[in-house]
mmCIF file of C-alpha atoms in Angstrom:
data_model
loop_
_atom_site.group_PDB
_atom_site.id
_atom_site.type_symbol
_atom_site.label_atom_id
_atom_site.label_comp_id
_atom_site.label_asym_id
_atom_site.label_seq_id
_atom_site.Cartn_x
_atom_site.Cartn_y
_atom_site.Cartn_z
ATOM 1 C CA VAL A 1 -14.109 -70.434 62.722
ATOM 2 C CA ALA A 2 -13.349 -73.709 60.869
ATOM 3 C CA LEU A 3 -10.989 -73.587 58.255
ATOM 4 C CA ARG A 4 -11.561 -75.996 55.435
ATOM 5 C CA LEU A 5 -8.337 -77.194 53.988
ATOM 6 C CA VAL A 6 -8.185 -77.767 50.015
ATOM 7 C CA ARG A 7 -5.767 -79.913 48.217
ATOM 8 C CA VAL A 8 -4.242 -77.957 45.592
ATOM 9 C CA ASN A 9 -2.869 -80.188 42.616
ATOM 10 C CA ASP A 10 0.747 -80.039 42.004
ATOM 11 C CA PRO A 11 1.912 -77.691 39.069
ATOM 12 C CA GLU A 12 2.650 -79.544 35.885
ATOM 13 C CA PRO A 13 6.381 -80.227 35.704
ATOM 14 C CA GLY A 14 8.475 -77.817 33.788
ATOM 15 C CA PHE A 15 11.471 -79.874 32.935
ATOM 16 C CA VAL A 16 13.641 -82.775 33.980
ATOM 17 C CA GLU A 17 16.803 -81.536 35.631
ATOM 18 C CA SER A 18 18.723 -84.828 35.535
ATOM 19 C CA ALA A 19 18.422 -84.732 31.698
ATOM 20 C CA PHE A 20 20.869 -81.584 31.535
ATOM 21 C CA PRO A 21 22.459 -80.776 29.164
ATOM 22 C CA ASP A 22 20.124 -82.471 26.399
ATOM 23 C CA LEU A 23 17.455 -79.880 26.309
ATOM 24 C CA GLY A 24 15.097 -82.080 24.166
ATOM 25 C CA LYS A 25 15.070 -84.781 27.017
ATOM 26 C CA MET A 26 14.972 -81.992 29.613
ATOM 27 C CA PHE A 27 11.677 -80.290 28.300
ATOM 28 C CA ALA A 28 10.100 -83.103 26.341
ATOM 29 C CA SER A 29 7.407 -84.037 28.767
ATOM 30 C CA GLY A 30 6.573 -80.768 30.395
ATOM 31 C CA ARG A 31 4.990 -77.403 29.591
ATOM 32 C CA TYR A 32 8.154 -76.100 27.749
ATOM 33 C CA SER A 33 8.326 -79.102 25.246
ATOM 34 C CA TRP A 34 8.937 -76.435 22.383
ATOM 35 C CA ILE A 35 12.072 -75.594 23.806
ATOM 36 C CA ASP A 36 15.189 -77.376 22.294
ATOM 37 C CA GLU A 37 18.462 -76.645 20.755
ATOM 38 C CA LYS A 38 17.045 -74.609 18.017
ATOM 39 C CA ALA A 39 15.567 -72.180 20.616
ATOM 40 C CA LEU A 40 18.802 -71.175 21.769
ATOM 41 C CA GLU A 41 19.585 -69.701 18.475
ATOM 42 C CA ASP A 42 16.852 -66.815 19.130
ATOM 43 C CA LEU A 43 16.936 -66.197 22.651
ATOM 44 C CA ALA A 44 14.779 -62.999 22.249
ATOM 45 C CA GLY A 45 12.201 -65.006 20.660
ATOM 46 C CA THR A 46 12.316 -67.742 23.153
ATOM 47 C CA GLU A 47 12.225 -65.223 25.918
ATOM 48 C CA ASN A 48 9.056 -63.475 24.163
ATOM 49 C CA ARG A 49 7.309 -66.920 23.929
ATOM 50 C CA LEU A 50 7.985 -67.757 27.515
ATOM 51 C CA ASP A 51 6.632 -64.438 28.478
ATOM 52 C CA ARG A 52 3.383 -64.942 26.449
ATOM 53 C CA GLN A 53 3.003 -68.477 27.910
ATOM 54 C CA TYR A 54 3.294 -66.843 31.412
ATOM 55 C CA TYR A 55 0.171 -64.816 30.952
ATOM 56 C CA SER A 56 -1.760 -67.243 28.960
ATOM 57 C CA GLU A 57 -1.050 -69.951 31.697
ATOM 58 C CA LEU A 58 -2.049 -67.249 34.625
ATOM 59 C CA TRP A 59 -5.161 -66.011 32.793
ATOM 60 C CA ARG A 60 -6.282 -69.642 32.360
ATOM 61 C CA GLU A 61 -5.745 -70.554 36.050
ATOM 62 C CA GLY A 62 -7.426 -67.170 36.979
ATOM 63 C CA ARG A 63 -10.602 -68.385 35.181
ATOM 64 C CA ARG A 64 -10.758 -71.518 36.950
ATOM 65 C CA VAL A 65 -11.429 -69.783 40.166
ATOM 66 C CA PRO A 66 -15.092 -68.981 40.774
ATOM 67 C CA ARG A 67 -15.927 -65.538 40.207
ATOM 68 C CA ARG A 68 -17.187 -64.773 43.621
ATOM 69 C CA LYS A 69 -13.553 -65.808 45.083
ATOM 70 C CA ALA A 70 -11.769 -64.211 42.175
ATOM 71 C CA GLY A 71 -12.870 -60.667 42.621
ATOM 72 C CA PRO A 72 -11.190 -58.370 40.095
ATOM 73 C CA VAL A 73 -7.926 -60.627 39.836
ATOM 74 C CA LEU A 74 -8.969 -61.187 36.049
ATOM 75 C CA ASP A 75 -9.409 -57.502 35.443
ATOM 76 C CA LEU A 76 -5.740 -56.991 37.121
ATOM 77 C CA ILE A 77 -4.420 -59.647 34.887
ATOM 78 C CA ALA A 78 -5.971 -58.151 31.731
ATOM 79 C CA GLU A 79 -4.741 -54.881 32.520
ATOM 80 C CA GLU A 80 -1.184 -55.819 33.095
ATOM 81 C CA ALA A 81 -1.086 -58.001 30.024
ATOM 82 C CA GLU A 82 -2.329 -55.362 27.666
ATOM 83 C CA LEU A 83 0.111 -52.595 29.273
ATOM 84 C CA GLN A 84 2.743 -55.231 28.811
ATOM 85 C CA ASN A 85 1.549 -55.412 25.243
ATOM 86 C CA VAL A 86 1.882 -51.706 25.079
ATOM 87 C CA VAL A 87 5.202 -51.329 26.208
ATOM 88 C CA TRP A 88 6.517 -54.259 24.028
ATOM 89 C CA ALA A 89 4.882 -52.797 20.753
ATOM 90 C CA LEU A 90 6.270 -49.361 21.363
ATOM 91 C CA ARG A 91 10.030 -50.712 22.082
ATOM 92 C CA LEU A 92 9.900 -53.166 19.090
ATOM 93 C CA ARG A 93 9.048 -50.397 16.967
ATOM 94 C CA ARG A 94 11.344 -47.605 18.309
ATOM 95 C CA TYR A 95 14.242 -49.655 19.066
ATOM 96 C CA TYR A 96 13.988 -52.467 16.483
ATOM 97 C CA GLY A 97 12.099 -51.089 13.600
ATOM 98 C CA LEU A 98 9.744 -53.919 13.455
ATOM 99 C CA GLY A 99 6.749 -53.913 11.498
ATOM 100 C CA LYS A 100 3.086 -53.847 12.771
ATOM 101 C CA GLU A 101 2.421 -57.488 11.323
ATOM 102 C CA ARG A 102 5.567 -58.902 13.288
ATOM 103 C CA ILE A 103 4.925 -57.158 16.331
ATOM 104 C CA ASP A 104 1.422 -58.418 16.305
ATOM 105 C CA GLY A 105 2.645 -62.078 16.534
ATOM 106 C CA MET A 106 4.655 -61.264 19.624
ATOM 107 C CA LEU A 107 2.160 -59.890 21.825
ATOM 108 C CA VAL A 108 0.241 -61.445 24.622
ATOM 109 C CA ARG A 109 -3.332 -63.038 23.787
ATOM 110 C CA LEU A 110 -6.103 -63.762 26.485
ATOM 111 C CA ASP A 111 -9.003 -65.937 25.703
ATOM 112 C CA GLY A 112 -12.056 -63.972 25.703
ATOM 113 C CA VAL A 113 -10.539 -60.548 25.997
ATOM 114 C CA ASP A 114 -8.915 -58.059 23.742
ATOM 115 C CA VAL A 115 -5.515 -56.845 25.031
ATOM 116 C CA THR A 116 -4.076 -56.257 21.579
ATOM 117 C CA THR A 117 -5.997 -53.586 19.874
ATOM 118 C CA GLU A 118 -4.827 -50.751 21.908
ATOM 119 C CA ALA A 119 -1.220 -51.895 21.880
ATOM 120 C CA LEU A 120 -1.217 -52.128 17.912
ATOM 121 C CA ARG A 121 -3.124 -48.854 17.334
ATOM 122 C CA PRO A 122 -0.380 -46.377 18.273
ATOM 123 C CA LEU A 123 2.065 -48.217 15.893
ATOM 124 C CA ASP A 124 0.215 -46.079 13.072
ATOM 125 C CA PHE A 125 0.937 -42.622 14.871
ATOM 126 C CA LYS A 126 3.886 -40.707 14.083
ATOM 127 C CA PHE A 127 6.383 -40.629 17.310
ATOM 128 C CA ASP A 128 7.026 -36.814 16.640
ATOM 129 C CA GLN A 129 3.511 -35.737 16.469
ATOM 130 C CA ARG A 130 1.834 -35.176 19.946
ATOM 131 C CA GLU A 131 -1.677 -34.741 18.363
ATOM 132 C CA ASP A 132 -1.681 -38.214 17.053
ATOM 133 C CA TRP A 133 -1.437 -39.701 20.560
ATOM 134 C CA SER A 134 -4.514 -37.752 22.000
ATOM 135 C CA ARG A 135 -6.853 -40.310 20.188
ATOM 136 C CA TRP A 136 -5.299 -43.175 22.012
ATOM 137 C CA ALA A 137 -7.063 -44.899 25.071
ATOM 138 C CA TRP A 138 -3.668 -45.068 27.274
ATOM 139 C CA GLU A 139 -3.016 -41.194 26.055
ATOM 140 C CA SER A 140 -2.516 -40.549 29.755
ATOM 141 C CA LEU A 141 0.725 -42.549 29.770
ATOM 142 C CA VAL A 142 2.153 -40.234 27.239
ATOM 143 C CA ALA A 143 1.195 -37.000 28.663
ATOM 144 C CA ALA A 144 3.102 -37.710 31.687
ATOM 145 C CA SER A 145 6.379 -38.655 29.712
ATOM 146 C CA SER A 146 6.406 -35.794 27.143
ATOM 147 C CA ARG A 147 8.538 -32.805 27.894
ATOM 148 C CA GLU A 148 8.464 -29.039 26.903
ATOM 149 C CA GLY A 149 9.881 -28.267 23.446
ATOM 150 C CA PRO A 150 9.597 -30.377 20.295
ATOM 151 C CA PHE A 151 7.536 -33.689 21.098
ATOM 152 C CA SER A 152 9.344 -36.987 20.639
ATOM 153 C CA LEU A 153 7.629 -40.109 22.148
ATOM 154 C CA ASP A 154 9.634 -41.111 25.463
ATOM 155 C CA VAL A 155 9.046 -44.856 25.147
ATOM 156 C CA ARG A 156 11.021 -45.248 28.501
ATOM 157 C CA GLY A 157 8.603 -42.689 30.007
ATOM 158 C CA VAL A 158 5.648 -44.726 28.845
ATOM 159 C CA GLU A 159 7.091 -47.768 30.328
ATOM 160 C CA ILE A 160 7.545 -46.470 33.638
ATOM 161 C CA MET A 161 4.037 -45.006 33.942
ATOM 162 C CA ALA A 162 2.609 -48.321 32.666
ATOM 163 C CA ARG A 163 4.428 -50.109 35.449
ATOM 164 C CA ARG A 164 3.032 -47.479 37.980
ATOM 165 C CA LYS A 165 -0.295 -47.895 36.517
ATOM 166 C CA VAL A 166 -0.079 -51.678 37.368
ATOM 167 C CA TYR A 167 1.323 -51.098 40.892
ATOM 168 C CA ARG A 168 -1.453 -48.681 41.880
ATOM 169 C CA SER A 169 -4.207 -51.011 40.686
ATOM 170 C CA VAL A 170 -2.869 -53.809 42.601
ATOM 171 C CA ARG A 171 -2.203 -51.811 45.712
ATOM 172 C CA ARG A 172 -5.894 -50.303 45.597
ATOM 173 C CA ALA A 173 -7.516 -53.749 44.897
ATOM 174 C CA LEU A 174 -5.405 -55.170 47.922
ATOM 175 C CA HIS A 175 -7.828 -53.566 50.482
ATOM 176 C CA MET A 176 -11.120 -53.443 48.394
ATOM 177 C CA HIS A 177 -11.993 -57.101 48.258
ATOM 178 C CA PRO A 178 -10.815 -58.732 51.481
ATOM 179 C CA PHE A 179 -13.274 -61.677 51.362
ATOM 180 C CA THR A 180 -11.713 -62.942 47.779
ATOM 181 C CA TYR A 181 -8.424 -64.310 46.687
ATOM 182 C CA THR A 182 -7.729 -60.878 45.628
ATOM 183 C CA PRO A 183 -5.533 -60.009 48.616
ATOM 184 C CA LEU A 184 -3.489 -62.895 48.240
ATOM 185 C CA TYR A 185 -2.802 -62.201 44.437
ATOM 186 C CA CYS A 186 -2.005 -58.514 45.092
ATOM 187 C CA CYS A 187 0.373 -59.224 47.814
ATOM 188 C CA PHE A 188 2.302 -61.575 45.644
ATOM 189 C CA LYS A 189 2.396 -58.826 42.726
ATOM 190 C CA ILE A 190 3.290 -56.047 45.162
ATOM 191 C CA LYS A 191 6.268 -58.138 46.609
ATOM 192 C CA GLU A 192 7.330 -58.958 42.927
ATOM 193 C CA TYR A 193 7.459 -55.273 42.146
ATOM 194 C CA GLU A 194 9.238 -54.398 45.402
ATOM 195 C CA THR A 195 11.674 -57.189 44.960
ATOM 196 C CA ALA A 196 12.828 -55.652 41.748
ATOM 197 C CA ALA A 197 13.176 -52.255 43.247
ATOM 198 C CA VAL A 198 15.482 -53.903 46.241
ATOM 199 C CA ILE A 199 17.467 -55.870 43.557
ATOM 200 C CA GLY A 200 17.826 -52.658 41.302
ATOM 201 C CA ILE A 201 18.929 -50.876 44.470
ATOM 202 C CA ILE A 202 21.690 -53.554 45.379
ATOM 203 C CA GLU A 203 23.102 -53.606 42.129
ATOM 204 C CA GLY A 204 23.282 -49.553 42.172
ATOM 205 C CA VAL A 205 25.267 -49.731 45.406
ATOM 206 C CA HIS A 206 27.545 -52.274 43.812
ATOM 207 C CA LEU A 207 28.106 -50.240 40.845
ATOM 208 C CA GLY A 208 28.557 -47.326 42.769
ATOM 209 C CA ALA A 209 25.424 -45.453 41.242
ATOM 210 C CA PRO A 210 24.374 -41.637 42.468
ATOM 211 C CA PHE A 211 21.877 -42.289 45.358
ATOM 212 C CA GLU A 212 19.384 -39.869 43.002
ATOM 213 C CA GLU A 213 19.619 -42.362 40.132
ATOM 214 C CA MET A 214 18.733 -45.381 42.525
ATOM 215 C CA ALA A 215 15.949 -43.480 43.978
ATOM 216 C CA SER A 216 14.524 -42.702 40.680
ATOM 217 C CA PHE A 217 14.926 -46.232 39.649
ATOM 218 C CA ALA A 218 12.814 -47.403 42.665
ATOM 219 C CA ALA A 219 10.212 -44.811 42.202
ATOM 220 C CA GLY A 220 9.871 -45.863 38.634
ATOM 221 C CA ILE A 221 8.828 -49.560 39.529
ATOM 222 C CA THR A 222 6.528 -48.857 42.410
ATOM 223 C CA GLY A 223 5.768 -45.168 41.905
ATOM 224 C CA GLY A 224 6.938 -44.212 45.175
ATOM 225 C CA SER A 225 7.852 -45.655 48.330
ATOM 226 C CA ALA A 226 6.998 -49.144 49.343
#
């Protein structure tokens, strides 16, 4: 079987390292030209914009791949982006008390697909009324995070379930579309999750955390053993 080598264009430079510490010159000609000294005054906002840029660029590159070769890669990206929006929206409301309009401006947008509506909808729900959440498309994430007794939304629990959902979707797709670029994409995503678990465990060992706590952390990332 002959293998055809395809030249891949080098990614657009992100910054000029030699220009450090002048941020303006470092990022002026690259993908992050919007980063300047003022961006350091709002690190949380800068990180959020970087995250949104990551998903929009990933989506754009994914759409350039012929559908017959991409397989379900776009579906996987869209699902991850929507669940990321869900987690961000709930965390920003619960922990920072931000309003719906402001949160809306901090969510990921993908051309041609809606990944924000279901992330914004629960912001109208009461965090202590379980019945409100039964009308939500991602209600299954809440069911697993609730406990017996009076209901109070467990945002951390929702985040864990969302992460597991993405991980399981990627692992399932890895084996179902062998003649597309899907296995390559899934392999990188799986390693990304498993690397996060390993780093977390190493940090736990360094801090002397209990084994049960470290095991729970790893399971929270991957949904179980790798």
